[in-house]
Tab-separated table of C-alpha atoms and ligand atoms in Angstrom:
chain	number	residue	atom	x	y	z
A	23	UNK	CA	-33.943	14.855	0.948
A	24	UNK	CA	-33.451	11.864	-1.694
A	25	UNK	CA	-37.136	10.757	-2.258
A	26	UNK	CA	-35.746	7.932	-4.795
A	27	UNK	CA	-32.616	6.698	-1.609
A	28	UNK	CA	-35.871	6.827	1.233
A	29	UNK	CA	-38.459	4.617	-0.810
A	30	UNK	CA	-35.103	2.311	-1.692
A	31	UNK	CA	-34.459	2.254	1.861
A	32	UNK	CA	-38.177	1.646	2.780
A	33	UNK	CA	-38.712	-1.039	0.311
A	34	UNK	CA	-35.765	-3.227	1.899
A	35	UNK	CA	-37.400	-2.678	4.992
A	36	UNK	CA	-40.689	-3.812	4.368
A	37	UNK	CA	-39.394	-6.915	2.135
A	38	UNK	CA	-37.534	-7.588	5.207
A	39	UNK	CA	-40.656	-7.412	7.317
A	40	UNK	CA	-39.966	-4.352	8.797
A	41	UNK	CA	-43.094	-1.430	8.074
A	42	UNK	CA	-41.499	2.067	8.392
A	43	UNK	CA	-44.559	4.621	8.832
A	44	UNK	CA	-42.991	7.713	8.257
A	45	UNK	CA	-39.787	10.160	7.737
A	46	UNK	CA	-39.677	10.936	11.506
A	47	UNK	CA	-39.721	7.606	12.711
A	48	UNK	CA	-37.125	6.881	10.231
A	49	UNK	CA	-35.026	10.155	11.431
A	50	UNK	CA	-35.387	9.173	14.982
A	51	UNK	CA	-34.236	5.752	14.660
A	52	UNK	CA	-30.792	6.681	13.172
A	53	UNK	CA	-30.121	7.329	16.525
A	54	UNK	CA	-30.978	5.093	18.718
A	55	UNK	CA	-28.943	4.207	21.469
A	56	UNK	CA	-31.113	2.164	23.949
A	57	UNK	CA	-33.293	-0.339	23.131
A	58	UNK	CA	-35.733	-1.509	25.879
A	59	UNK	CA	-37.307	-4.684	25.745
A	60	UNK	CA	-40.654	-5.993	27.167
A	61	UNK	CA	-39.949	-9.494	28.074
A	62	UNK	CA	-43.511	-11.649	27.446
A	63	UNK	CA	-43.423	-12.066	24.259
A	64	UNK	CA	-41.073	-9.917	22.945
A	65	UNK	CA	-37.798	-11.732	23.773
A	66	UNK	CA	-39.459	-15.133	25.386
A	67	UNK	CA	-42.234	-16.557	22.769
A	68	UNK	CA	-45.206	-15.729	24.725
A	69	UNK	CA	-46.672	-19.151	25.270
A	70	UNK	CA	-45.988	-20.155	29.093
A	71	UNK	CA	-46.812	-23.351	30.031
A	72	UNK	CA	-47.340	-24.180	33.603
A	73	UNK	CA	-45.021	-26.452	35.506
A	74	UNK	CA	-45.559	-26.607	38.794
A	75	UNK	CA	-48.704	-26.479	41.539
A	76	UNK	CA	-47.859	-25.779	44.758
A	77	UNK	CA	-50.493	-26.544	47.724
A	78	UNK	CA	-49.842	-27.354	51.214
A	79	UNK	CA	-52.603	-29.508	52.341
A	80	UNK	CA	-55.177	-29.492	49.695
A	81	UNK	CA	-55.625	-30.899	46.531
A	82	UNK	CA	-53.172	-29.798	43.300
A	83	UNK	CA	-56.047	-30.308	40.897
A	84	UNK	CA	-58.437	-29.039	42.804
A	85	UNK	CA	-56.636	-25.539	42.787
A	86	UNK	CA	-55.611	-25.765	39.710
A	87	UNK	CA	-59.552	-26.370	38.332
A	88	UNK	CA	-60.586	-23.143	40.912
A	89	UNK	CA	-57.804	-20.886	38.943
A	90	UNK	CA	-58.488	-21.914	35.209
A	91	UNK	CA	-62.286	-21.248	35.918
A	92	UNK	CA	-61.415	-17.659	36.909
A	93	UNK	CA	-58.879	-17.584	33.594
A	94	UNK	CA	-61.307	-19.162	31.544
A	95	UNK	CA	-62.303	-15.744	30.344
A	96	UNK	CA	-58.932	-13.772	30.309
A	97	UNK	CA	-56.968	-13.775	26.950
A	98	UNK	CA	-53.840	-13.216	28.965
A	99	UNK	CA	-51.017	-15.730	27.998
A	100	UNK	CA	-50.443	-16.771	31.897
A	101	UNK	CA	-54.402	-17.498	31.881
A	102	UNK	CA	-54.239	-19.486	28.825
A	103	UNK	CA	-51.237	-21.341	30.347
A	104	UNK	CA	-54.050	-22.462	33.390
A	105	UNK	CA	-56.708	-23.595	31.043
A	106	UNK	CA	-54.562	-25.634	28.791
A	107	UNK	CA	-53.126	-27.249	32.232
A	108	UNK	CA	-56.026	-28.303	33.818
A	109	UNK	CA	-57.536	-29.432	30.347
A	110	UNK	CA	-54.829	-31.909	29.936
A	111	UNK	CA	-55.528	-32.859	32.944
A	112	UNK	CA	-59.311	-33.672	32.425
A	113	UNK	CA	-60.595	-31.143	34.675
A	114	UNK	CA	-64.208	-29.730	34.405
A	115	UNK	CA	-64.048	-25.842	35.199
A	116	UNK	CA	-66.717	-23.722	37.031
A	117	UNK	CA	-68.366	-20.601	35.379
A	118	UNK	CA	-66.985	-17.703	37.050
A	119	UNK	CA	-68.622	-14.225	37.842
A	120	UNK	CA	-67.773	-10.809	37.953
A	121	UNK	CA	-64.424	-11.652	36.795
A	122	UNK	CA	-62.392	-8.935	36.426
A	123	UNK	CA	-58.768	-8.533	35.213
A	124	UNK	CA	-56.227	-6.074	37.338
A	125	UNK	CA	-53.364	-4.775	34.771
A	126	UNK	CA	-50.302	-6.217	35.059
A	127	UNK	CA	-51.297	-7.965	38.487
A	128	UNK	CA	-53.976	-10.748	37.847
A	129	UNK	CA	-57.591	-11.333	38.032
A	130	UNK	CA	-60.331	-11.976	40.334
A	131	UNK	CA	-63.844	-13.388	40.338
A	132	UNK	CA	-66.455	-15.790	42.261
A	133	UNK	CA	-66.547	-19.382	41.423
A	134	UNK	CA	-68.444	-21.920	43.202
A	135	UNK	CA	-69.240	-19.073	45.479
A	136	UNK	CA	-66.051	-18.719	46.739
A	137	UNK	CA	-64.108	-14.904	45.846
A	138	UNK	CA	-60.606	-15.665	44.345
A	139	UNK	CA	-57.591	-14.039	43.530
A	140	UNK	CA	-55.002	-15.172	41.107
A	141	UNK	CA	-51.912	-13.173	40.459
A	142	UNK	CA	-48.214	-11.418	41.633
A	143	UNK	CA	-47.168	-10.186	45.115
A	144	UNK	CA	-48.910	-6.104	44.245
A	145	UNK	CA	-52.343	-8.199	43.826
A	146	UNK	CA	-51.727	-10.380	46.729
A	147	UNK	CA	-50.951	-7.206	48.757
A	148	UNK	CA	-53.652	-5.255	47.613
A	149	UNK	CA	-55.841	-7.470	48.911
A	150	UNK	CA	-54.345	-8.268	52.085
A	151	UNK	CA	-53.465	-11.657	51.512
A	152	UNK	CA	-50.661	-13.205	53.620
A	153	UNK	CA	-48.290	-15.025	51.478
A	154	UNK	CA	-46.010	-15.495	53.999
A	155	UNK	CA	-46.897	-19.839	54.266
A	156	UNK	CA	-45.634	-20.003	50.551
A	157	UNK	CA	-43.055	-17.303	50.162
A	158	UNK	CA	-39.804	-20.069	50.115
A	159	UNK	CA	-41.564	-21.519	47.665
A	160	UNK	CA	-42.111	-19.003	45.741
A	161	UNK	CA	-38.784	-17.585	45.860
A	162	UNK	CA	-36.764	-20.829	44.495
A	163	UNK	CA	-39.290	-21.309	41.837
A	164	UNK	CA	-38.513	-17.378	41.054
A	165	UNK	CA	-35.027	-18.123	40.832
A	166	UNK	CA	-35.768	-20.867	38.187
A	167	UNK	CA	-36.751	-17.897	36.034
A	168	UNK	CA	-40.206	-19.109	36.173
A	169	UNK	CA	-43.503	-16.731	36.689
A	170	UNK	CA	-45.257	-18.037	39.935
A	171	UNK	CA	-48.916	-16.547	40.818
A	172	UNK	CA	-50.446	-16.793	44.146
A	173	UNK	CA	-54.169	-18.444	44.129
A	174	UNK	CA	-55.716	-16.928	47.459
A	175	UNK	CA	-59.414	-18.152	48.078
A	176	UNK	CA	-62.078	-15.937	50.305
A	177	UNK	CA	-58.792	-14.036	51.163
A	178	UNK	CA	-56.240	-16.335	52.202
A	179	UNK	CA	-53.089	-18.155	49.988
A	180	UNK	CA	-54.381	-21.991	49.178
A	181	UNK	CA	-51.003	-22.469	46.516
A	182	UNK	CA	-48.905	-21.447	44.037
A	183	UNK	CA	-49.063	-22.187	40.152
A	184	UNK	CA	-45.330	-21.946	37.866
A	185	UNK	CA	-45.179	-20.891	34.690
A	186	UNK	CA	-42.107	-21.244	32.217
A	187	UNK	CA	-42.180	-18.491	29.160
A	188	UNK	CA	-38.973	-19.979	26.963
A	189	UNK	CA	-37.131	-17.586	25.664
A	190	UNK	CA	-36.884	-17.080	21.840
A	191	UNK	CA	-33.995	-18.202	20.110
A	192	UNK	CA	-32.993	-15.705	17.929
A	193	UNK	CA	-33.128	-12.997	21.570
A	194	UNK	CA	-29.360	-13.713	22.077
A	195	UNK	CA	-28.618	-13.020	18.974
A	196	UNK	CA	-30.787	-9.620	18.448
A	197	UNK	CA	-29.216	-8.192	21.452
A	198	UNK	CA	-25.187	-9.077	20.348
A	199	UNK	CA	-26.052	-7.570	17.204
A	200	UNK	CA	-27.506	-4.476	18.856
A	201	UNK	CA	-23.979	-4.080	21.203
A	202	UNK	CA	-21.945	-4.630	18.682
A	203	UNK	CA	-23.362	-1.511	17.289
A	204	UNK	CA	-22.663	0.322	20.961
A	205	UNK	CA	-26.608	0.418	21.533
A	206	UNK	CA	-27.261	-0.457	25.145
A	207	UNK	CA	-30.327	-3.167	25.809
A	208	UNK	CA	-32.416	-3.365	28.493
A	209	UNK	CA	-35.146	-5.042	29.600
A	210	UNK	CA	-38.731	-3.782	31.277
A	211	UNK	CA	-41.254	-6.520	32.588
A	212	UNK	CA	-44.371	-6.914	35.026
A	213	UNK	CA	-42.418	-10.228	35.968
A	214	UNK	CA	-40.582	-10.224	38.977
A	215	UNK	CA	-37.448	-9.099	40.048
A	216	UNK	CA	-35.577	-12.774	40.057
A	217	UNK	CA	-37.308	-13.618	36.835
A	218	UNK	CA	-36.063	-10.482	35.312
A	219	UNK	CA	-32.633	-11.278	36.817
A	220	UNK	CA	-32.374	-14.645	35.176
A	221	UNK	CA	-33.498	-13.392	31.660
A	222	UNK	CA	-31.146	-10.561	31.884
A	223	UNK	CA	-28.414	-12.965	32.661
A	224	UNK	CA	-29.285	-15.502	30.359
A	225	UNK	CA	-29.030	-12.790	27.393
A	226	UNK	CA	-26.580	-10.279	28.251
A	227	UNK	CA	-28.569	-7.676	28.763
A	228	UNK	CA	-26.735	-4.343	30.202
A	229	UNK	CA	-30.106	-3.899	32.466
A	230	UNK	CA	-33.478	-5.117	33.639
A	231	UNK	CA	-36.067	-3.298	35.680
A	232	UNK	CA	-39.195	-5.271	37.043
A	233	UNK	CA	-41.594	-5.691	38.371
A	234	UNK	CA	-43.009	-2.873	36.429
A	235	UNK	CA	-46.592	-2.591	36.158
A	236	UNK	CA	-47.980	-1.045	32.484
A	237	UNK	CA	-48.836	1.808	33.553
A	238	UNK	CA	-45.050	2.653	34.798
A	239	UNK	CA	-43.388	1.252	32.073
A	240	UNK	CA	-44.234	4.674	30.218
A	241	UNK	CA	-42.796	6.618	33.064
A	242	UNK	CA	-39.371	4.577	32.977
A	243	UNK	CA	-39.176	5.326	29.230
A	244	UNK	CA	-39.708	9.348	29.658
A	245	UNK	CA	-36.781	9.212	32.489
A	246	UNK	CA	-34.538	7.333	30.170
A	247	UNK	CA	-35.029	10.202	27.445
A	248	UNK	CA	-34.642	13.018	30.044
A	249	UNK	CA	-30.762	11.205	30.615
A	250	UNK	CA	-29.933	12.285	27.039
A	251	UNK	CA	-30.613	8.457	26.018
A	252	UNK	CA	-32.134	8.175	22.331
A	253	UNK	CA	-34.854	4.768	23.279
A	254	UNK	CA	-36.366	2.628	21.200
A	255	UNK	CA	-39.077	0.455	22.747
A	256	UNK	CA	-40.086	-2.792	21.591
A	257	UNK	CA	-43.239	-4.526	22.638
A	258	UNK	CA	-46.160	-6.960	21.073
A	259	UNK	CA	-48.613	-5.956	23.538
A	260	UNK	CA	-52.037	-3.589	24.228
A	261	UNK	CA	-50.583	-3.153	27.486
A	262	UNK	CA	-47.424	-1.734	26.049
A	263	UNK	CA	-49.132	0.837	23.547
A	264	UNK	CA	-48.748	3.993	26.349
A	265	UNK	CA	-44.480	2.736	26.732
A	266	UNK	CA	-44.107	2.632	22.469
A	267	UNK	CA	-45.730	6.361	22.542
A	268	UNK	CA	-43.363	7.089	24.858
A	269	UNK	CA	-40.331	6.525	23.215
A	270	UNK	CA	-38.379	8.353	20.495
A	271	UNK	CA	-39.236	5.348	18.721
A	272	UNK	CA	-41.770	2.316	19.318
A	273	UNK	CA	-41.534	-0.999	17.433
A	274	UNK	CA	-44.581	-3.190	17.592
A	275	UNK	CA	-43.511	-6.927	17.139
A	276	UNK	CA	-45.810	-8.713	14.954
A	277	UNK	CA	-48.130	-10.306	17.338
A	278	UNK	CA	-51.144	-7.192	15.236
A	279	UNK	CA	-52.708	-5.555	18.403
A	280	UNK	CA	-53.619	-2.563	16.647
A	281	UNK	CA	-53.288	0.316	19.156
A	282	UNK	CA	-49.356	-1.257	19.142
A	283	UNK	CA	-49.558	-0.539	15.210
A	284	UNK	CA	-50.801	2.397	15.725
A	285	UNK	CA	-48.191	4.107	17.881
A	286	UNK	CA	-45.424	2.543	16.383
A	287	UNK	CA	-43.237	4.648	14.638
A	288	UNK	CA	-41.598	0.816	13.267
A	289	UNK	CA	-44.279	-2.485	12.987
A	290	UNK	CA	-42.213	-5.564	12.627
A	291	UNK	CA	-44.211	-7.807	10.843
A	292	UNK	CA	-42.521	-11.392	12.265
A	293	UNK	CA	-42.148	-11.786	15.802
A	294	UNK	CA	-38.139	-12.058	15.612
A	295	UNK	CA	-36.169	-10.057	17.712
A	296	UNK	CA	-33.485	-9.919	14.951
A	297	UNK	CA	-35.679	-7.604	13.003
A	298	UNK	CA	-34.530	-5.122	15.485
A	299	UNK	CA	-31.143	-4.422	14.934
A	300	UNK	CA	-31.865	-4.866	11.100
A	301	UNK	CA	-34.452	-2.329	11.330
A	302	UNK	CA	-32.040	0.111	13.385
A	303	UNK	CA	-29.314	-0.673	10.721
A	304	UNK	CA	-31.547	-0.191	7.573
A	305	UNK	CA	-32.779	3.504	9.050
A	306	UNK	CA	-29.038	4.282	9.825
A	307	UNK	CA	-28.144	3.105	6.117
A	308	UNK	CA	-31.309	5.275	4.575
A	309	UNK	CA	-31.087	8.298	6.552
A	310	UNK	CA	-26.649	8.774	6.037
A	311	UNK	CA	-28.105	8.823	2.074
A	312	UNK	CA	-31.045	11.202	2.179
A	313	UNK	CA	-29.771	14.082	4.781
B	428	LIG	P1	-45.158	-8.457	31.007
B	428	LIG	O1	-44.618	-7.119	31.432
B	428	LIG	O2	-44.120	-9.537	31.197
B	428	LIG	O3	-45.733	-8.437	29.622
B	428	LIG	P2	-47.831	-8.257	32.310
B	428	LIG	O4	-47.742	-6.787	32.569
B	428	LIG	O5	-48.810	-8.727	31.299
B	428	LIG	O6	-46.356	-8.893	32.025
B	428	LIG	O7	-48.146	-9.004	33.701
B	428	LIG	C1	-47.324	-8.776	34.831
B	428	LIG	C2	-47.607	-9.772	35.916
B	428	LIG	O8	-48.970	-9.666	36.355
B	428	LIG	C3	-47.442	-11.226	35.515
B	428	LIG	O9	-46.099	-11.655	35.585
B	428	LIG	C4	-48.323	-11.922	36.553
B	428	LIG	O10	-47.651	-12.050	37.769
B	428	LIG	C5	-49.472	-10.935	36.728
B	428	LIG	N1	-50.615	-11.274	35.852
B	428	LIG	C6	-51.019	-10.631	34.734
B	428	LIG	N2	-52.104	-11.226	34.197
B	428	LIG	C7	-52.393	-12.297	34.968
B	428	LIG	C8	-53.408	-13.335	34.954
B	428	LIG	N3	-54.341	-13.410	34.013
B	428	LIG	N4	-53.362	-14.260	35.938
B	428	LIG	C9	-52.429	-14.205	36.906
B	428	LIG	N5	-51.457	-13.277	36.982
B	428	LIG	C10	-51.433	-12.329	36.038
B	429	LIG	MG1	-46.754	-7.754	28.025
């Protein structure tokens, strides 16, 4: 090996905004031929805003006050989507107790003694819900690409809230540059199946898998890898530390969750997706010289 080519090659990197950690991360991402993509965040900006509130006999705001008192607490970007809602509305939210976030499904907790559930069809089963009054709804706002959660209080659905998550604008751009290369891109969310669909479509991806909870996403990774596939993974979030590890290489996109720094083999310090295929072409460019 070149010391003098690798710290060139490095240097570019990081004036680019791309940290390389080490020699092996570098050697694996030479050659990469599968990037997977989380979608929150990664290749929409992460900042959902909501846009509809469904209820069938009830109040809109009243719902929507119940579910941003049990987000109040949650850091989540779909929970701060609920707060900022119902603030710009003027509502005044409950304290909630024993609130308590499910991964990758949604949260629950007592307000105004009532028990309720916010969050995706596997929470909404788990607890027995029936969401069968509100599942036409649901589906066309799914097809809309939009993120709908079901609000069930003391057990039962009272409405639906929508969420839109744009997506970036430099995403269709990252993933023609990565094709254009012959590296295959997919796509891996906790979003639903439609929503996945109309990202996928609205991109070009070659694939999209969800709903995925976290703690599959890791799984899907190591099955890609046993197919002979070379996989980069690229994700901002805590929840996608265990899928970067998993990968012959994980990129952390700039959002700074540390456990994603940590297990990234590549940290991209601005969250643009076209720091992706430059970092993938700057490791192919710095490892032909020092081999
Ligand atoms: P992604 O894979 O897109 O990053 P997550 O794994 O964070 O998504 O979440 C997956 C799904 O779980 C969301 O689309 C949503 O349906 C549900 N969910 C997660 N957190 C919350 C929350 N705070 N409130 C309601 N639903 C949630
Ligand atoms: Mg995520």
């Amino acid at each position: 090996a070149t010391p003098a080519a690798l710290v060139a090659g490095t240097g570019a990197a990081a004036k680019a905004g791309i940290l390389i950690k080490d020699i092996e991360a570098l050697e694996r991402a030479h050659a990469v031929d599968v990037v997977v993509f989380d979608k929150t965040g990664t290749l929409t900006a992460g900042h959902p805003a909501v846009t509809d509130v469904v209820v069938f006999g009830g109040r809109g705001d009243d719902m929507l006050r119940l579910a941003a008192s049990v987000q109040a607490a949650s850091e989540h970007p779909l929970a701060k989507a609920m707060v900022a809602a119902a603030f710009f509305k003027g509502l005044v939210l409950s304290p909630a107790r024993e609130a308590r976030a499910v991964t990758g499904r949604g949260v629950t907790a007592v307000v105004d003694g009532r028990r309720v559930a916010i969050g995706n069809a596997a929470l909404m089963a788990e607890l027995a819900v029936d969401t069968r009054l509100y599942a036409k709804e649901l589906a066309r706002l799914e097809a809309e690409a939009k993120t709908v959660v079901t609000v069930a209080r003391d057990g039962e659905a009272v409405g639906l809230i929508a969420m839109a998550d744009p997506i970036r604008p430099d995403s269709r751009a990252a993933v023609a540059a990565l094709q254009a290369r012959g590296i295959a891109c997919r796509m891996l969310t906790g979003d639903a199946a439609p929503v996945a669909a109309a990202v996928g479509a609205a991109l070009g991806l070659d694939g999209v898998e969800g709903p995925v909870p976290p703690e599959r996403k890791a799984a899907a990774i190591g099955a890609m890898r046993r197919d002979g596939r070379i996989v980069a993974m690229v994700g901002d979030g805590i929840n996608d530390a265990p899928a970067l590890a998993a990968a012959d290489v994980g990129i952390a996109i700039g959002t700074g969750a540390d456990v994603a720094l940590e297990t990234a083999g590549i940290t991209l310090m601005r969250p643009d997706p076209r720091l992706v295929p430059a970092a993938l072409e700057i490791a192919r460019a710095t490892w032909a010289k020092i081999r």
